[in-house]
Short mmCIF file of C-alpha atoms in Angstrom, two decimals:
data_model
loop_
_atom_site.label_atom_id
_atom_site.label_comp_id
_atom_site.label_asym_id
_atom_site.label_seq_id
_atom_site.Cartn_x
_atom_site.Cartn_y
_atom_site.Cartn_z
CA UNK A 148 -12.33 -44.32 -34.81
CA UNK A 149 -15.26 -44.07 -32.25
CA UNK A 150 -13.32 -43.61 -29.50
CA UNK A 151 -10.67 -40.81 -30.21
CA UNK A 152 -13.81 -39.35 -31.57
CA UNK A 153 -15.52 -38.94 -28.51
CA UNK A 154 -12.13 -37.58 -26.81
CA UNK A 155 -11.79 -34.95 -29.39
CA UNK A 156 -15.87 -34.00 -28.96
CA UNK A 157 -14.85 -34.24 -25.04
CA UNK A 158 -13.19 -31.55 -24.91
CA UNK A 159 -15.08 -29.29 -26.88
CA UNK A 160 -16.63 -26.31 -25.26
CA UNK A 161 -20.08 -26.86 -27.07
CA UNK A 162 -20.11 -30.21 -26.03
CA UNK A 163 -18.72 -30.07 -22.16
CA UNK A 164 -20.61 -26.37 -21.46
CA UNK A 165 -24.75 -28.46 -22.09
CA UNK A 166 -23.49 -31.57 -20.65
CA UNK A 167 -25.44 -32.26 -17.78
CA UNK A 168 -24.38 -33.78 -14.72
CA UNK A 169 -25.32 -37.49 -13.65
CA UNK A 170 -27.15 -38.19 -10.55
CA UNK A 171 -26.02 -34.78 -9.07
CA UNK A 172 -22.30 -35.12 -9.69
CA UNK A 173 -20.16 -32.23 -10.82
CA UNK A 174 -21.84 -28.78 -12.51
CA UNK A 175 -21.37 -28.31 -16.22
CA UNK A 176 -18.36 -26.18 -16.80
CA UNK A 177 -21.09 -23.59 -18.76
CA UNK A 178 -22.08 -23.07 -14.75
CA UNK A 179 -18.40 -23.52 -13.34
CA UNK A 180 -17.01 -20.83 -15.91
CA UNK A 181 -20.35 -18.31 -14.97
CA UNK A 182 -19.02 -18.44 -11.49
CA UNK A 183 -15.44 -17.68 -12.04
CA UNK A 184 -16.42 -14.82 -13.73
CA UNK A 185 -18.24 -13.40 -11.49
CA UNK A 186 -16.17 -14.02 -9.09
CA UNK A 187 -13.94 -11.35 -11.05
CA UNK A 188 -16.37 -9.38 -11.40
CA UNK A 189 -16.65 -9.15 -7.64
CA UNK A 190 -12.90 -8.44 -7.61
CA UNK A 191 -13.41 -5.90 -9.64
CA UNK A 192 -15.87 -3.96 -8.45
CA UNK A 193 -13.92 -4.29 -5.07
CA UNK A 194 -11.09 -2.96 -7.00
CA UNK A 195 -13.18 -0.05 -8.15
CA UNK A 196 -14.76 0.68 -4.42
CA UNK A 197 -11.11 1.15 -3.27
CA UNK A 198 -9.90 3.69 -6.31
CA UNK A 199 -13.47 5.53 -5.40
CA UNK A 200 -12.68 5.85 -2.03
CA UNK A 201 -9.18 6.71 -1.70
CA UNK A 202 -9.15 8.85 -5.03
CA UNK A 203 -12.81 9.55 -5.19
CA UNK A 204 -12.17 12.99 -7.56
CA UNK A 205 -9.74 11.39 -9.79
CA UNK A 206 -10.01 7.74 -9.89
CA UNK A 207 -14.27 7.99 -10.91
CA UNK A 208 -13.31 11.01 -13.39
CA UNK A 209 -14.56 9.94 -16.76
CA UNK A 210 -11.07 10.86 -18.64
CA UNK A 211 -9.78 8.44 -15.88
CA UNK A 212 -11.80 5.92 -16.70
CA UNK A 213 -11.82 5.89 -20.48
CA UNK A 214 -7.70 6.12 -20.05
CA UNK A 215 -8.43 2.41 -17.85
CA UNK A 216 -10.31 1.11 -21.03
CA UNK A 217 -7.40 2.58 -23.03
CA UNK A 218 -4.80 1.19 -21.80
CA UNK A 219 -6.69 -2.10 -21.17
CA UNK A 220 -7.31 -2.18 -24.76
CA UNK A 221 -3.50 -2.48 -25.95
CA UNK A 222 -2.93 -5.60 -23.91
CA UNK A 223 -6.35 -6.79 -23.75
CA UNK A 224 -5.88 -7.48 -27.74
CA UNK A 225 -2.47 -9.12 -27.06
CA UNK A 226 -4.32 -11.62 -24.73
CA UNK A 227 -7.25 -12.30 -26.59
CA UNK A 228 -4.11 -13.87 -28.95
CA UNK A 229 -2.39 -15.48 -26.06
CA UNK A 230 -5.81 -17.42 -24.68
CA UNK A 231 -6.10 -19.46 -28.32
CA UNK A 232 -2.32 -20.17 -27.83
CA UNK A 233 -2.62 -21.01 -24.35
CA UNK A 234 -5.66 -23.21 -25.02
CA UNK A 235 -4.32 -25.25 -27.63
CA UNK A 236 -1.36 -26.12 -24.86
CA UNK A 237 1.21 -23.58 -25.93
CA UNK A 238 2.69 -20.49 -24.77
CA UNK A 239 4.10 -17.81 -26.54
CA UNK A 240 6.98 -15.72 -24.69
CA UNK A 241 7.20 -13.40 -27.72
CA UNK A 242 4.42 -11.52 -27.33
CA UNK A 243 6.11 -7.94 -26.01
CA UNK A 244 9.18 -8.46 -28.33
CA UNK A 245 7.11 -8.68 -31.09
CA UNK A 246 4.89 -5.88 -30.36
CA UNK A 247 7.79 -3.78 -30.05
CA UNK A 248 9.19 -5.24 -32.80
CA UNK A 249 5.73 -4.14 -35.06
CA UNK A 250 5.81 -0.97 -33.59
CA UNK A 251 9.62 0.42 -34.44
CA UNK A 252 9.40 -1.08 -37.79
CA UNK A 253 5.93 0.42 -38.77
CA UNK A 254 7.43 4.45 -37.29
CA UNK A 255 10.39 4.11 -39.57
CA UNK A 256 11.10 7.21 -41.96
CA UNK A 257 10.79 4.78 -44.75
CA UNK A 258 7.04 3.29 -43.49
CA UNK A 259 5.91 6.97 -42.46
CA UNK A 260 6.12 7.69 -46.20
CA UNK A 261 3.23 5.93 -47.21
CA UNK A 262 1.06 7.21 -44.44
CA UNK A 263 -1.95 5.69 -42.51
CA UNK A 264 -2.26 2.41 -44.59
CA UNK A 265 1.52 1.94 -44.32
CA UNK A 266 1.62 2.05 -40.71
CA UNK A 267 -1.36 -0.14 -39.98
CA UNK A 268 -0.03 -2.43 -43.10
CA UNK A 269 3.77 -2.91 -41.44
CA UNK A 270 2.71 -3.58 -38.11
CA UNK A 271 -0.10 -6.05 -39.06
CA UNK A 272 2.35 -8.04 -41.43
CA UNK A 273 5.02 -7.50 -38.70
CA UNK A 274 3.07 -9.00 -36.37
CA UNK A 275 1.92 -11.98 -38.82
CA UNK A 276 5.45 -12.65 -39.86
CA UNK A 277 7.06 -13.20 -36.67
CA UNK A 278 4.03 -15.26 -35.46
CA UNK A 279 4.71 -17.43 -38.52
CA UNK A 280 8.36 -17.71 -37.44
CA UNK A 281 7.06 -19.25 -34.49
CA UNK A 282 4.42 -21.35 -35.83
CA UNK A 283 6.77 -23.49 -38.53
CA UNK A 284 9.25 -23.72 -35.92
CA UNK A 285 6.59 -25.30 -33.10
CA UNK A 286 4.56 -26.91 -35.71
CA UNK A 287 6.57 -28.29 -38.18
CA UNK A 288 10.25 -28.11 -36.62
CA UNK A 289 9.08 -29.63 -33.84
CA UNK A 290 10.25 -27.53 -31.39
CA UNK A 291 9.23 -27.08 -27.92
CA UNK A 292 7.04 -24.15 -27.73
CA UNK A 293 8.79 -22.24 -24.65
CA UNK A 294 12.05 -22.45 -27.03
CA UNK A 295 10.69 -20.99 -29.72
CA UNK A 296 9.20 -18.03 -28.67
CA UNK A 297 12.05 -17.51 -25.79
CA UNK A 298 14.44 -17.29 -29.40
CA UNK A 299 11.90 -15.12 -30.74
CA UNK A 300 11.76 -12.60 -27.74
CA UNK A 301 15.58 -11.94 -28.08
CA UNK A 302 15.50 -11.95 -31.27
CA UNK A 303 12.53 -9.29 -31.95
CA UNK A 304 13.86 -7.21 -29.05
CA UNK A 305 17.37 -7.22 -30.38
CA UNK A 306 16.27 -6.39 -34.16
CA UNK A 307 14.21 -3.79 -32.64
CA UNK A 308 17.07 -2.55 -30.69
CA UNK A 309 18.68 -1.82 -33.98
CA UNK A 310 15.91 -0.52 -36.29
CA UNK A 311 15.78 2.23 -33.77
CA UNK A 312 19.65 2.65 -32.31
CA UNK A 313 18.31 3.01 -28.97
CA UNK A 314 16.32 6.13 -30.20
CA UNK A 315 12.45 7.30 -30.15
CA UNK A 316 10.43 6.82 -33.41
CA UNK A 317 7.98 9.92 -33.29
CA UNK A 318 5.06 10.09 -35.60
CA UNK A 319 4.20 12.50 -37.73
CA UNK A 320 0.97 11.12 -39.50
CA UNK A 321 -1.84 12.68 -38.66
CA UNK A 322 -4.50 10.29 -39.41
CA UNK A 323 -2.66 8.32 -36.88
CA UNK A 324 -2.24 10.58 -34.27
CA UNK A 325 -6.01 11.90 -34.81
CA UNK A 326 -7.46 8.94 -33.70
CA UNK A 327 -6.11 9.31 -29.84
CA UNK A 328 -7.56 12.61 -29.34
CA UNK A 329 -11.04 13.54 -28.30
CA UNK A 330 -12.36 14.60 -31.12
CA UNK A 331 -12.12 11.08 -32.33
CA UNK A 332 -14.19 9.50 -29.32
CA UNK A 333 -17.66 8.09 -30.69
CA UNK A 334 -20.02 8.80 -28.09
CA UNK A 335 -17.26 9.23 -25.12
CA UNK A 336 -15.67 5.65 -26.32
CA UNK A 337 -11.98 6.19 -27.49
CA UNK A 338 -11.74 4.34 -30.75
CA UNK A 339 -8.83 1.86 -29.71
CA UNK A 340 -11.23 0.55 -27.17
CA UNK A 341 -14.10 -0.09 -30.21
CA UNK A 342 -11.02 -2.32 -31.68
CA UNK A 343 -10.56 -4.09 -28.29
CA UNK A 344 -14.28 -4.54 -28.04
CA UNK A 345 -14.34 -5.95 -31.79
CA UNK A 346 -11.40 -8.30 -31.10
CA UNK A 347 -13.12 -9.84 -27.98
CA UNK A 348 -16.41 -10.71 -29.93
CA UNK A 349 -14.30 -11.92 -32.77
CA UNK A 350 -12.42 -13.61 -30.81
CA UNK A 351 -15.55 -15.50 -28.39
CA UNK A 352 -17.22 -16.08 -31.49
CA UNK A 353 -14.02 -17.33 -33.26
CA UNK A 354 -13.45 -19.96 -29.94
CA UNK A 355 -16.94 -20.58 -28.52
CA UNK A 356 -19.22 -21.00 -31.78
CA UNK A 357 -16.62 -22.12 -34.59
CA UNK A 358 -15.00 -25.60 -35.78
CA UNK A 359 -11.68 -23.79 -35.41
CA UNK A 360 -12.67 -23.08 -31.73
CA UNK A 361 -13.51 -26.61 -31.18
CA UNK A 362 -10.27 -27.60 -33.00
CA UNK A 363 -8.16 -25.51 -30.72
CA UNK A 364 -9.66 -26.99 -27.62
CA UNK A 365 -9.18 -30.46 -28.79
CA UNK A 366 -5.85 -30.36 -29.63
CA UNK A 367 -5.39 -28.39 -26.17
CA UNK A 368 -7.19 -31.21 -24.42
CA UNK A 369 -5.44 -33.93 -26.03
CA UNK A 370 -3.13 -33.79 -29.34
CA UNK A 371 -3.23 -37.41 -30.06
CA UNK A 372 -6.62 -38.24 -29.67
CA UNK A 373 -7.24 -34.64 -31.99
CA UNK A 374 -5.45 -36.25 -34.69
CA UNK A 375 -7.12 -39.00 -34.57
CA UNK A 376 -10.45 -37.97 -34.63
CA UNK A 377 -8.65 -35.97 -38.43
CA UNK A 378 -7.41 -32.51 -36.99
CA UNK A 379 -4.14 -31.48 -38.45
CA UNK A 380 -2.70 -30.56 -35.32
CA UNK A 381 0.48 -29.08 -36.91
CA UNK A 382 -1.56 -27.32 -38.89
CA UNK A 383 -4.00 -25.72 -36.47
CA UNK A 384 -1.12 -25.01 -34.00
CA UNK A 385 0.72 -23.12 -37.31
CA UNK A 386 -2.66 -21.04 -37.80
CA UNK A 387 -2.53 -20.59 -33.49
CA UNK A 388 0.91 -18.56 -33.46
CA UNK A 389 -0.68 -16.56 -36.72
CA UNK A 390 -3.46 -15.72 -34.91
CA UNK A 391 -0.82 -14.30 -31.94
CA UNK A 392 0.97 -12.52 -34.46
CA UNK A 393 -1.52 -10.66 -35.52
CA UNK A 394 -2.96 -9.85 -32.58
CA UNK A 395 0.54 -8.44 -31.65
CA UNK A 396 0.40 -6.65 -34.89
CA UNK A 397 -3.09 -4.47 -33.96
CA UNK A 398 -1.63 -3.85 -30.58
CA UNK A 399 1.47 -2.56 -31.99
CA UNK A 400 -0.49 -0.44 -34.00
CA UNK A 401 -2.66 1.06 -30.86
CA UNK A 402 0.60 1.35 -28.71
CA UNK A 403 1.57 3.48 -31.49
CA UNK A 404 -1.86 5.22 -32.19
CA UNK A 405 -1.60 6.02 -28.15
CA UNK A 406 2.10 7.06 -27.63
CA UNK A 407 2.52 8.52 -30.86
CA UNK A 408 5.65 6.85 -31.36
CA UNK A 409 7.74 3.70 -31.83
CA UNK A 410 10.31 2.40 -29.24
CA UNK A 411 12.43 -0.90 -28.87
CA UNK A 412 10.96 -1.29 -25.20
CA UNK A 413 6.98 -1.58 -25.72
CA UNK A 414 5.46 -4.10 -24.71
CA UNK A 415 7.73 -4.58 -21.74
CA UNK A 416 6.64 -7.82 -19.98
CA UNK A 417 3.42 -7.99 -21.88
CA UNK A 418 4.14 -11.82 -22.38
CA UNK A 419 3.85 -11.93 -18.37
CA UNK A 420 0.69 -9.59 -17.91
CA UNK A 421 -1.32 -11.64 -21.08
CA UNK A 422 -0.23 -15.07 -19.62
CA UNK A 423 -1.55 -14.13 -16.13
CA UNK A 424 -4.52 -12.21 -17.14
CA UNK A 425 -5.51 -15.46 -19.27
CA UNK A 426 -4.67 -17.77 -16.01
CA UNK A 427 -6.82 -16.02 -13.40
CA UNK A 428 -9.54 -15.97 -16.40
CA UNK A 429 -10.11 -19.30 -16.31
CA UNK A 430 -7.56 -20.38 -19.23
CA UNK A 431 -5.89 -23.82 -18.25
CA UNK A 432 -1.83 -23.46 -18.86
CA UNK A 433 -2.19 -27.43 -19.59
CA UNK A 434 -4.48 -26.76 -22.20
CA UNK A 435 -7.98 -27.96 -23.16
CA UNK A 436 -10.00 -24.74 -22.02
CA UNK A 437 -10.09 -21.39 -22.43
CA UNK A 438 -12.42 -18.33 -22.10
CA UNK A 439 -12.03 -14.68 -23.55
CA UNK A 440 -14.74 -13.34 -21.17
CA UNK A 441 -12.35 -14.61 -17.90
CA UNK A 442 -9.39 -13.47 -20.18
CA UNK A 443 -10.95 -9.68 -20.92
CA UNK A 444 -12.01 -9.89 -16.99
CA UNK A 445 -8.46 -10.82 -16.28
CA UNK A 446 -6.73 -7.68 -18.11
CA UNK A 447 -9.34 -5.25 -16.31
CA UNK A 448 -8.59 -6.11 -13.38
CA UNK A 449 -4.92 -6.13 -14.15
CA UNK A 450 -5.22 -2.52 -15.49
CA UNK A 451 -7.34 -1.11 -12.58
CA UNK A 452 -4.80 -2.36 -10.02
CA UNK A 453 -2.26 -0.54 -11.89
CA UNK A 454 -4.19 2.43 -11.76
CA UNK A 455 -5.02 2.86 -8.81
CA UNK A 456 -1.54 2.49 -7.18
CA UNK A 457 -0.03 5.54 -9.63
CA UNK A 458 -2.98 7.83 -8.57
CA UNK A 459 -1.92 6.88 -5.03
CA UNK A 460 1.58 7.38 -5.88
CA UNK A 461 3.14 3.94 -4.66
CA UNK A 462 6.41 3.03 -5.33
CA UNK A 463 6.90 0.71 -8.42
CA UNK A 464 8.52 -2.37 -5.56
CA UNK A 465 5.22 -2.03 -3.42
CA UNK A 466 2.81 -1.77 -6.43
CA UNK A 467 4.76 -5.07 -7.88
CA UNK A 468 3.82 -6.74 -4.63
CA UNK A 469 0.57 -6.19 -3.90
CA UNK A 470 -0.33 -6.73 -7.39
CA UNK A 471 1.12 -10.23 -6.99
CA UNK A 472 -1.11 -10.78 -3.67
CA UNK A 473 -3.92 -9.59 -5.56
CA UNK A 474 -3.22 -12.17 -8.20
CA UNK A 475 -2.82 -15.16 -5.84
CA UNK A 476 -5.83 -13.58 -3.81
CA UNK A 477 -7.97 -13.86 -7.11
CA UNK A 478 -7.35 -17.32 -8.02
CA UNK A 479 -7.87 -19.05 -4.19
CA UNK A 480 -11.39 -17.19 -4.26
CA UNK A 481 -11.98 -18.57 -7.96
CA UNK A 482 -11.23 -22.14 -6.85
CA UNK A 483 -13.29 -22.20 -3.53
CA UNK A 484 -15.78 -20.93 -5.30
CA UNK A 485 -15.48 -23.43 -8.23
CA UNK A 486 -15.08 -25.98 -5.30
CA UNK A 487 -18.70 -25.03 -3.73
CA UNK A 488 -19.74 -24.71 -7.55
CA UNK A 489 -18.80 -28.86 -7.83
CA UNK A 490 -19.61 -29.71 -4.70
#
């Protein structure tokens, strides 16, 4: 038992972020993971230099800039979810179908009826149901992870398809619809960015400074040493894919809180965006680390790119590009920076 023991405590973030280095070998990943963000943060601010001076009036406008956090805030949430998946060594496809999924089915007539609480209510359980779909089926089906949520996605998308007919859900509570007008900022913040804010602390807290946390990075780092050392892999992964859901379930409910409406095609090619924003974070697709900081850092700079390119008014083909070459661009100057960081 000693030795899977010290695998599983290997790959715990507590454990491998105060472990020094021997005779001036490699940095502690605490240090490695402070300079990938901030090497974000420089592509960030770049980011923001650019929008300031080719948009000056409009990109540093203060509605422009809370409608940034905004819309950060909707898929931000979504990858907070994705980075426990992704850390654990899964991947979850779903993501967008399900949010649009959560979305249609909490605008129905039916759901409308019983207001603010029903809305919130269908499109949390939504959410929580489908990711539960996917957790048996991964954890306890044994599946392959990339299956599962690929049969999810179509499936979601076409239920969706047919809750609606093809049609727009408006909204006619106006609880909901208060809280994405002005009147409803608290001190200039929009209120679905207070959620996103709330989500990422819960979220750091819930992977940096609990057992669960530690769990997830163990069975990330190495499932068979994990259950050695007395995880219950299937059932962490199970409570993994719950966690998604309902993450996707409280982004449905902002999408709908910001567009004031259910449709069968939100969350178009979130799955992508929250899988790439968690990558360039610092999240390792192989699993065994993961950070919501890099992941948060990920979807801002995600969001600003987007951004900027509509206030510039560049085709959708040329915004699709250079947001790829950003991407790349981000990750080469994380890992020659990581490289000097080990070196």
């Amino acid at each position: 038992m000693t030795q899977p023991a010290s695998a599983a405590q290997k790959d715990a973030p507590a454990a491998t972020a105060t472990s020094a280095p021997a005779g001036g070998g490699r940095k502690p990943l605490g240090l490695r993971a402070d300079v990938r963000n901030l090497s974000l943060l420089g592509v960030l601010a770049v980011l923001i230099a650019v929008g300031g001076i080719t948009k000056p009036d409009e990109f540093l406008a203060a509605s422009n800039l809370q409608l940034v956090l905004t819309q950060a805030s909707v898929i931000g949430v979504v990858t907070v979810g994705m980075t426990f998946v992704i850390t654990s060594g899964g991947i979850d496809l779903s993501v967008g179908a399900i949010v649009a999924l959560a979305s249609v089915w909490a605008t129905t007539v039916a759901t409308q009826e019983y207001g603010f609480a029903g809305i919130l209510f269908t499109a949390v359980i939504v959410g929580v149901g489908c990711g539960l779909v996917n957790g048996v089926l991964i954890a306890y089906g044994g599946m392959v992870p990339f299956i599962a949520t690929l049969a999810m996605l179509a499936s979601a998308r076409g239920l969706a398809l047919q809750i609606t007919d093809g049609k727009t859900q408006i909204v006619t509570v106006n609880e909901v619809l208060d809280l994405g007008v002005k009147d409803a900022y608290i001190l200039g913040v929009p209120p679905l960015v207070l959620v996103f804010a709330a989500v990422t602390v819960i979220g750091w807290l819930l992977l940096n400074r609990t057992t669960f946390g530690r769990r997830t990075v163990a069975v990330g780092g190495n499932a068979e040493a994990a259950r050695l050392a007395g995880i219950d892999v299937r059932r962490q992964r199970l409570y993994l894919y719950l966690l998604s859901g309902l993450c996707c379930g409280i982004a449905a409910f902002m999408l709908i809180v910001l567009s004031g409406s259910g449709q069968n095609t939100n969350g178009n090619l979130y799955e992508l965006d929250a899988i790439a924003a968690a990558i360039i974070g610092g999240t390792l697709l192989s699993g065994g680390r993961g950070t919501i900081v890099g992941s948060v850092l990920g979807v801002l700079v995600f969001t600003t790119i987007t951004n900027i390119f509509a206030l510039n008014n560049l085709e959708t083909a040329v915004q699709q590009i250079a947001k790829g070459a950003i991407i790349v661009a981000a990750v080469l100057v994380q890992r020659r920076t990581l490289r000097g960081a080990d070196a």
